[in-house]
Short mmCIF file of C-alpha atoms and ligand atoms in Angstrom, two decimals:
data_model
loop_
_atom_site.label_atom_id
_atom_site.label_comp_id
_atom_site.label_asym_id
_atom_site.label_seq_id
_atom_site.Cartn_x
_atom_site.Cartn_y
_atom_site.Cartn_z
CA UNK A 1062 0.00 0.00 0.00
CA UNK A 1063 1.52 3.31 -1.08
CA UNK A 1064 0.94 6.69 0.50
CA UNK A 1065 0.26 9.65 -1.77
CA UNK A 1066 3.84 10.88 -1.70
CA UNK A 1067 5.18 7.48 -2.74
CA UNK A 1068 2.73 7.28 -5.63
CA UNK A 1069 3.83 10.70 -6.83
CA UNK A 1070 7.51 9.71 -6.56
CA UNK A 1071 6.93 6.51 -8.51
CA UNK A 1072 4.99 8.36 -11.21
CA UNK A 1073 7.72 10.98 -11.55
CA UNK A 1074 10.79 8.77 -11.48
CA UNK A 1075 11.36 6.55 -14.50
CA UNK A 1076 14.50 4.82 -13.28
CA UNK A 1077 12.62 1.90 -11.73
CA UNK A 1078 9.82 1.32 -14.21
CA UNK A 1079 10.97 -2.21 -14.99
CA UNK A 1080 10.79 -3.21 -11.31
CA UNK A 1081 7.38 -1.54 -10.97
CA UNK A 1082 5.93 -3.45 -13.93
CA UNK A 1083 7.43 -6.73 -12.73
CA UNK A 1084 5.99 -6.18 -9.25
CA UNK A 1085 2.53 -5.40 -10.67
CA UNK A 1086 2.76 -8.52 -12.85
CA UNK A 1087 3.55 -10.63 -9.79
CA UNK A 1088 0.66 -9.14 -7.78
CA UNK A 1089 -1.62 -9.85 -10.75
CA UNK A 1090 -0.45 -13.47 -10.96
CA UNK A 1091 -0.84 -14.08 -7.23
CA UNK A 1092 -4.27 -12.50 -6.95
CA UNK A 1093 -6.09 -13.17 -10.22
CA UNK A 1094 -3.98 -15.82 -11.96
CA UNK A 1095 -2.94 -16.27 -15.57
CA UNK A 1096 -6.36 -16.53 -17.26
CA UNK A 1097 -7.49 -13.45 -19.19
CA UNK A 1098 -11.14 -12.49 -19.14
CA UNK A 1099 -12.48 -11.44 -22.53
CA UNK A 1100 -15.39 -9.02 -22.48
CA UNK A 1101 -17.31 -8.67 -25.75
CA UNK A 1102 -17.84 -4.95 -26.27
CA UNK A 1103 -20.94 -3.77 -28.14
CA UNK A 1104 -20.85 -0.06 -28.99
CA UNK A 1105 -24.53 0.32 -29.72
CA UNK A 1106 -24.98 4.07 -30.23
CA UNK A 1107 -22.66 7.01 -30.83
CA UNK A 1108 -25.35 9.59 -30.16
CA UNK A 1109 -24.46 11.65 -27.09
CA UNK A 1110 -25.94 14.56 -25.18
CA UNK A 1111 -22.62 15.38 -23.46
CA UNK A 1112 -19.81 17.74 -24.42
CA UNK A 1113 -16.75 16.05 -22.93
CA UNK A 1114 -13.98 18.09 -24.54
CA UNK A 1115 -11.70 15.15 -25.31
CA UNK A 1116 -14.32 12.86 -26.83
CA UNK A 1117 -15.13 12.53 -30.52
CA UNK A 1118 -18.74 11.57 -29.76
CA UNK A 1119 -19.48 14.94 -28.18
CA UNK A 1120 -22.72 16.51 -29.29
CA UNK A 1121 -21.07 19.41 -31.12
CA UNK A 1122 -19.07 17.17 -33.47
CA UNK A 1123 -21.06 17.54 -36.68
CA UNK A 1124 -18.53 15.59 -38.75
CA UNK A 1125 -19.39 12.30 -37.13
CA UNK A 1126 -22.04 10.18 -38.82
CA UNK A 1127 -24.33 9.05 -36.05
CA UNK A 1128 -25.89 5.61 -35.60
CA UNK A 1129 -28.11 3.82 -33.17
CA UNK A 1130 -28.61 0.04 -33.11
CA UNK A 1131 -32.12 -1.28 -32.56
CA UNK A 1132 -32.71 -3.42 -29.48
CA UNK A 1133 -33.08 -6.50 -31.72
CA UNK A 1134 -29.81 -5.70 -33.38
CA UNK A 1135 -28.03 -5.31 -30.04
CA UNK A 1136 -29.43 -8.61 -28.82
CA UNK A 1137 -28.31 -10.36 -31.99
CA UNK A 1138 -24.77 -8.93 -31.64
CA UNK A 1139 -24.72 -10.28 -28.09
CA UNK A 1140 -25.87 -13.69 -29.27
CA UNK A 1141 -23.07 -13.86 -31.85
CA UNK A 1142 -20.53 -13.01 -29.15
CA UNK A 1143 -21.95 -15.62 -26.78
CA UNK A 1144 -21.86 -18.22 -29.59
CA UNK A 1145 -18.19 -17.34 -30.10
CA UNK A 1146 -17.54 -18.17 -26.43
CA UNK A 1147 -17.79 -14.80 -24.68
CA UNK A 1148 -18.85 -14.98 -21.02
CA UNK A 1149 -19.33 -11.26 -20.54
CA UNK A 1150 -21.03 -8.70 -22.74
CA UNK A 1151 -20.39 -4.98 -22.27
CA UNK A 1152 -23.00 -2.59 -23.65
CA UNK A 1153 -21.48 0.83 -24.24
CA UNK A 1154 -22.83 3.99 -25.86
CA UNK A 1155 -22.89 7.74 -25.78
CA UNK A 1156 -25.43 9.21 -23.39
CA UNK A 1157 -28.36 8.52 -25.71
CA UNK A 1158 -31.75 9.03 -24.09
CA UNK A 1159 -33.49 7.04 -26.83
CA UNK A 1160 -32.58 4.04 -24.66
CA UNK A 1161 -35.05 4.80 -21.92
CA UNK A 1162 -35.28 2.77 -18.75
CA UNK A 1163 -37.84 0.44 -20.33
CA UNK A 1164 -35.94 -0.01 -23.59
CA UNK A 1165 -32.75 -0.85 -21.67
CA UNK A 1166 -34.56 -3.28 -19.35
CA UNK A 1167 -35.90 -5.23 -22.31
CA UNK A 1168 -32.41 -5.50 -23.80
CA UNK A 1169 -30.92 -6.45 -20.42
CA UNK A 1170 -33.39 -9.24 -19.73
CA UNK A 1171 -32.98 -10.74 -23.23
CA UNK A 1172 -29.21 -10.74 -22.97
CA UNK A 1173 -29.22 -12.05 -19.40
CA UNK A 1174 -31.22 -15.09 -20.56
CA UNK A 1175 -28.04 -16.16 -22.44
CA UNK A 1176 -26.27 -17.09 -19.17
CA UNK A 1177 -23.52 -14.51 -19.32
CA UNK A 1178 -22.43 -11.61 -17.16
CA UNK A 1179 -23.63 -8.23 -18.39
CA UNK A 1180 -21.86 -4.91 -17.98
CA UNK A 1181 -23.40 -1.52 -18.77
CA UNK A 1182 -21.40 1.56 -19.75
CA UNK A 1183 -23.99 4.14 -20.74
CA UNK A 1184 -23.14 7.09 -18.55
CA UNK A 1185 -24.99 8.98 -15.86
CA UNK A 1186 -28.55 7.89 -15.08
CA UNK A 1187 -30.96 8.36 -12.22
CA UNK A 1188 -30.84 6.13 -9.16
CA UNK A 1189 -34.18 4.69 -10.26
CA UNK A 1190 -32.77 3.70 -13.67
CA UNK A 1191 -29.68 2.13 -12.11
CA UNK A 1192 -31.88 0.21 -9.69
CA UNK A 1193 -34.16 -1.08 -12.41
CA UNK A 1194 -31.23 -2.16 -14.63
CA UNK A 1195 -29.83 -4.05 -11.67
CA UNK A 1196 -33.20 -5.67 -10.90
CA UNK A 1197 -33.38 -6.81 -14.51
CA UNK A 1198 -30.03 -8.55 -14.13
CA UNK A 1199 -27.21 -6.18 -15.08
CA UNK A 1200 -24.16 -7.33 -13.11
CA UNK A 1201 -21.60 -4.58 -13.63
CA UNK A 1202 -21.43 -0.90 -14.46
CA UNK A 1203 -18.53 1.08 -15.88
CA UNK A 1204 -18.38 4.79 -15.19
CA UNK A 1205 -14.96 6.36 -15.21
CA UNK A 1206 -14.47 9.37 -12.98
CA UNK A 1207 -12.13 10.55 -15.80
CA UNK A 1208 -10.24 12.80 -13.34
CA UNK A 1209 -10.62 13.44 -9.61
CA UNK A 1210 -9.37 17.01 -10.00
CA UNK A 1211 -12.67 18.88 -9.63
CA UNK A 1212 -11.39 21.98 -11.47
CA UNK A 1213 -10.03 20.00 -14.38
CA UNK A 1214 -13.23 17.95 -14.42
CA UNK A 1215 -15.24 21.13 -14.83
CA UNK A 1216 -13.02 22.34 -17.67
CA UNK A 1217 -13.26 19.03 -19.49
CA UNK A 1218 -17.01 18.54 -18.97
CA UNK A 1219 -18.73 21.91 -19.39
CA UNK A 1220 -22.28 20.63 -19.01
CA UNK A 1221 -21.64 18.11 -16.28
CA UNK A 1222 -21.27 18.11 -12.52
CA UNK A 1223 -18.41 16.39 -10.71
CA UNK A 1224 -20.56 15.83 -7.62
CA UNK A 1225 -23.18 14.09 -9.69
CA UNK A 1226 -20.54 11.81 -11.21
CA UNK A 1227 -19.48 10.83 -7.68
CA UNK A 1228 -23.08 10.33 -6.65
CA UNK A 1229 -23.69 8.06 -9.63
CA UNK A 1230 -20.62 5.98 -8.76
CA UNK A 1231 -21.71 5.51 -5.16
CA UNK A 1232 -25.28 4.71 -6.27
CA UNK A 1233 -23.88 2.04 -8.58
CA UNK A 1234 -21.71 0.64 -5.80
CA UNK A 1235 -24.53 0.65 -3.23
CA UNK A 1236 -26.89 -1.17 -5.59
CA UNK A 1237 -24.45 -4.09 -5.59
CA UNK A 1238 -23.10 -3.77 -9.11
CA UNK A 1239 -19.50 -4.69 -9.67
CA UNK A 1240 -18.31 -1.14 -10.08
CA UNK A 1241 -15.90 -0.06 -12.77
CA UNK A 1242 -14.13 3.27 -12.64
CA UNK A 1243 -11.00 4.74 -14.16
CA UNK A 1244 -9.36 7.80 -15.54
CA UNK A 1245 -7.69 9.42 -18.50
CA UNK A 1246 -3.97 10.05 -18.33
CA UNK A 1247 -2.52 13.14 -19.97
CA UNK A 1248 -5.48 15.50 -20.12
CA UNK A 1249 -4.23 19.04 -20.73
CA UNK A 1250 -3.56 20.66 -17.36
CA UNK A 1251 -3.58 17.38 -15.41
CA UNK A 1252 -0.97 17.17 -12.66
CA UNK A 1253 0.92 14.11 -11.45
CA UNK A 1254 -0.53 14.77 -8.01
CA UNK A 1255 -4.04 14.50 -9.38
CA UNK A 1256 -3.20 11.15 -10.99
CA UNK A 1257 -2.04 9.98 -7.54
CA UNK A 1258 -5.38 11.20 -6.17
CA UNK A 1259 -7.21 9.24 -8.87
CA UNK A 1260 -5.50 6.04 -7.71
CA UNK A 1261 -6.28 6.76 -4.06
CA UNK A 1262 -9.88 7.40 -5.04
CA UNK A 1263 -10.11 3.98 -6.77
CA UNK A 1264 -8.92 2.45 -3.51
CA UNK A 1265 -11.38 4.44 -1.41
CA UNK A 1266 -14.27 3.49 -3.70
CA UNK A 1267 -13.00 -0.09 -3.58
CA UNK A 1268 -13.69 -0.33 -7.31
CA UNK A 1269 -13.99 -3.83 -8.73
CA UNK A 1270 -12.67 -2.85 -12.16
CA UNK A 1271 -10.38 -0.04 -13.22
CA UNK A 1272 -9.76 1.10 -16.78
CA UNK A 1273 -6.90 3.52 -17.27
CA UNK A 1274 -5.96 4.85 -20.67
CA UNK A 1275 -3.92 7.65 -22.20
CA UNK A 1276 -5.84 10.62 -23.59
CA UNK A 1277 -5.67 10.58 -27.39
CA UNK A 1278 -6.22 13.78 -29.34
CA UNK A 1279 -9.27 13.84 -31.59
CA UNK A 1280 -9.04 16.41 -34.43
CA UNK A 1281 -12.75 17.28 -34.34
CA UNK A 1282 -12.81 18.36 -30.69
CA UNK A 1283 -11.81 21.56 -28.84
CA UNK A 1284 -8.65 19.72 -27.69
CA UNK A 1285 -7.44 19.18 -31.26
CA UNK A 1286 -4.20 21.10 -30.64
CA UNK A 1287 -3.34 19.34 -27.38
CA UNK A 1288 -0.75 16.57 -27.03
CA UNK A 1289 -1.48 12.88 -26.65
CA UNK A 1290 -1.15 11.39 -23.19
CA UNK A 1291 1.97 9.41 -22.39
CA UNK A 1292 1.79 5.63 -22.79
CA UNK A 1293 4.35 4.86 -20.08
CA UNK A 1294 2.69 7.15 -17.55
CA UNK A 1295 -0.67 5.47 -18.18
CA UNK A 1296 0.98 2.08 -17.82
CA UNK A 1297 2.56 3.14 -14.53
CA UNK A 1298 -0.74 4.42 -13.13
CA UNK A 1299 -2.27 1.07 -14.08
CA UNK A 1300 0.58 -0.91 -12.47
CA UNK A 1301 0.30 1.05 -9.20
CA UNK A 1302 -3.47 0.48 -9.23
CA UNK A 1303 -2.88 -3.27 -9.53
CA UNK A 1304 -0.43 -3.25 -6.63
CA UNK A 1305 -2.85 -1.28 -4.45
CA UNK A 1306 -6.17 -2.96 -5.31
CA UNK A 1307 -4.73 -6.46 -5.79
CA UNK A 1308 -7.64 -8.71 -6.82
CA UNK A 1309 -9.63 -6.41 -9.09
CA UNK A 1310 -10.10 -6.75 -12.84
CA UNK A 1311 -8.01 -4.41 -14.96
CA UNK A 1312 -8.34 -4.19 -18.74
CA UNK A 1313 -5.44 -3.66 -21.09
CA UNK A 1314 -7.15 -0.70 -22.70
CA UNK A 1315 -7.57 -0.16 -26.42
CA UNK A 1316 -6.19 3.38 -26.05
CA UNK A 1317 -2.87 1.86 -24.89
CA UNK A 1318 -2.71 -0.21 -28.08
CA UNK A 1319 -3.45 2.89 -30.13
CA UNK A 1320 -0.33 4.61 -28.81
CA UNK A 1321 1.91 1.54 -28.84
CA UNK A 1322 1.47 -1.29 -31.37
CA UNK A 1323 2.18 -3.84 -28.65
CA UNK A 1324 0.41 -1.84 -25.95
CA UNK A 1325 -2.11 -4.38 -24.80
CA UNK A 1326 0.41 -7.22 -24.44
CA UNK A 1327 2.72 -4.89 -22.51
CA UNK A 1328 -0.23 -3.93 -20.27
CA UNK A 1329 -1.07 -7.60 -19.70
CA UNK A 1330 2.51 -8.07 -18.48
CA UNK A 1331 2.31 -5.02 -16.20
CA UNK A 1332 -0.80 -5.77 -14.15
CA UNK A 1333 -3.75 -6.10 -16.53
CA UNK A 1334 -5.87 -9.28 -16.79
CA UNK A 1335 -8.78 -8.32 -19.08
CA UNK A 1336 -9.22 -7.56 -22.79
CA UNK A 1337 -12.37 -6.02 -24.24
CA UNK A 1338 -12.54 -7.01 -27.92
CA UNK A 1339 -15.04 -5.16 -30.04
CA UNK A 1340 -17.87 -7.39 -31.23
CA UNK A 1341 -20.01 -4.70 -32.90
CA UNK A 1342 -20.49 -4.85 -36.67
CA UNK A 1343 -17.57 -3.35 -38.59
CA UNK A 1344 -19.39 -0.31 -39.99
CA UNK A 1345 -20.51 0.78 -36.52
CA UNK A 1346 -17.03 0.37 -35.06
CA UNK A 1347 -15.63 2.99 -37.42
CA UNK A 1348 -18.27 5.47 -36.37
CA UNK A 1349 -17.75 4.93 -32.64
CA UNK A 1350 -14.77 7.21 -32.86
CA UNK A 1351 -14.15 8.46 -29.31
CA UNK A 1352 -10.56 8.98 -30.49
CA UNK A 1353 -8.86 8.34 -33.85
CA UNK A 1354 -6.80 5.27 -34.70
CA UNK A 1355 -8.81 2.99 -32.43
CA UNK A 1356 -7.69 -0.52 -33.25
CA UNK A 1357 -10.47 -2.66 -34.53
CA UNK A 1358 -10.14 -6.43 -34.48
CA UNK A 1359 -10.97 -8.87 -37.26
CA UNK A 1360 -14.56 -8.62 -38.36
CA UNK A 1361 -14.98 -12.35 -37.77
CA UNK A 1362 -15.28 -12.48 -34.00
CA UNK A 1363 -14.49 -16.18 -33.79
CA UNK A 1364 -11.35 -15.73 -35.88
CA UNK A 1365 -10.33 -12.79 -33.73
CA UNK A 1366 -10.78 -14.81 -30.58
CA UNK A 1367 -8.62 -17.65 -31.92
CA UNK A 1368 -5.96 -15.18 -32.91
CA UNK A 1369 -5.98 -13.62 -29.44
CA UNK A 1370 -5.75 -17.05 -27.86
CA UNK A 1371 -2.55 -17.76 -29.82
CA UNK A 1372 -1.04 -14.41 -28.89
CA UNK A 1373 -1.86 -14.94 -25.21
CA UNK A 1374 -0.42 -18.43 -25.28
CA UNK A 1375 2.89 -17.00 -26.45
CA UNK A 1376 3.13 -15.00 -23.20
CA UNK A 1377 2.01 -17.91 -21.02
CA UNK A 1378 -1.57 -16.84 -20.57
CA UNK A 1379 -4.92 -18.47 -21.35
CA UNK A 1380 -8.48 -17.34 -21.99
CA UNK A 1381 -10.72 -17.72 -18.95
CA UNK A 1382 -13.83 -19.87 -19.30
CA UNK A 1383 -15.52 -18.17 -16.37
CA UNK A 1384 -17.79 -15.16 -16.05
CA UNK A 1385 -14.90 -13.22 -14.59
CA UNK A 1386 -16.26 -11.61 -11.44
CA UNK A 1387 -13.82 -10.07 -8.98
CA UNK A 1388 -12.01 -12.79 -7.07
CA UNK A 1389 -12.56 -12.92 -3.36
N1 SAH B 652 -20.89 7.46 -22.33
C1 SAH B 652 -20.25 6.47 -21.52
C2 SAH B 652 -19.09 5.80 -22.26
C3 SAH B 652 -17.99 6.74 -22.60
S1 SAH B 652 -16.76 6.17 -23.74
C4 SAH B 652 -19.80 7.10 -20.22
O1 SAH B 652 -19.94 8.30 -20.06
O2 SAH B 652 -19.35 6.39 -19.35
C5 SAH B 652 -15.68 5.29 -22.66
C6 SAH B 652 -14.42 6.01 -22.21
O3 SAH B 652 -13.64 6.43 -23.31
C7 SAH B 652 -14.63 7.29 -21.44
O4 SAH B 652 -14.97 7.02 -20.11
C8 SAH B 652 -13.29 8.00 -21.59
O5 SAH B 652 -12.45 7.78 -20.47
C9 SAH B 652 -12.68 7.34 -22.83
N2 SAH B 652 -12.36 8.36 -23.85
C10 SAH B 652 -13.18 9.27 -24.39
N3 SAH B 652 -12.51 10.09 -25.24
C11 SAH B 652 -11.22 9.68 -25.23
C12 SAH B 652 -10.01 10.14 -25.86
N4 SAH B 652 -10.02 11.19 -26.68
N5 SAH B 652 -8.87 9.49 -25.60
C13 SAH B 652 -8.85 8.40 -24.78
N6 SAH B 652 -9.94 7.94 -24.15
C14 SAH B 652 -11.11 8.56 -24.36
#
């Protein structure tokens, strides 16, 4: 367990990165083993009411062609992923109010009848919505805090409220979801100290899943002239999170692979134990452009899975056959 000062020192000093990554890899092995959980990600709508400055899906981006999958279409994507062996489906979208509480509940109950774990990642909703989704069987919810620096949060999310984000996270936690959080590394104006605070916040929340990725500049956003986040710094924040939260699930994020061609394998050897392959149809994937250069796997999800299995085997890892809840 590191104190804040130690976290800051580790983040600032690059002379012992190798030892840090090896330590995180050992903690991962001891606490969650060598099997990787694959989560089939369905990006079902890129329509969004928010204006997050870093995100390509923001409402003001008129260049993006928008799409919205019908409930039947979403369910059929999920079925294909389950047939290909996926044990977890993640439904992610912009904050699209077309998917009302009732529409979501119908989708949730259909997908839950396939005997898999279901994760939602659809942004801020009311307590009542979260409760209903949970009652209909949703197991997990991902909602990154993005940054715990309240001032930076306000700058990055002009029409949102930091306190409400926190409230949503605690509502999710209290309803008994496995709670996923996380942050962006390298937002303009973000300090190292605030990244240390992010990690301490994950610990305080006792998050079950943490996704950490570098910020990647999108040309059609107000941050188009900013610089990309740093891959190594994101990797270090992830490694420290593994060491501090031990048995949680940590994805090797797609954003890491976007900045480094071998990024996900490196992440899997530095504390991560989850991959979230995209199982949406190819044409939708291109339009779900939260940032440019997002890697998109083979359009044949079975082929992609086999290919991943080979790659994982080469680093001594396997694909888990379980639902992949947090280990006790
Ligand atoms: N609407 C949902 C899903 C958001 S997209 C929600 O609000 O939770 C999932 C994640 O992508 C975000 O939480 C954010 O951390 C990340 N993201 C968005 N834009 C990005 C960018 N330009 N670079 C890297 N990651 C980004």
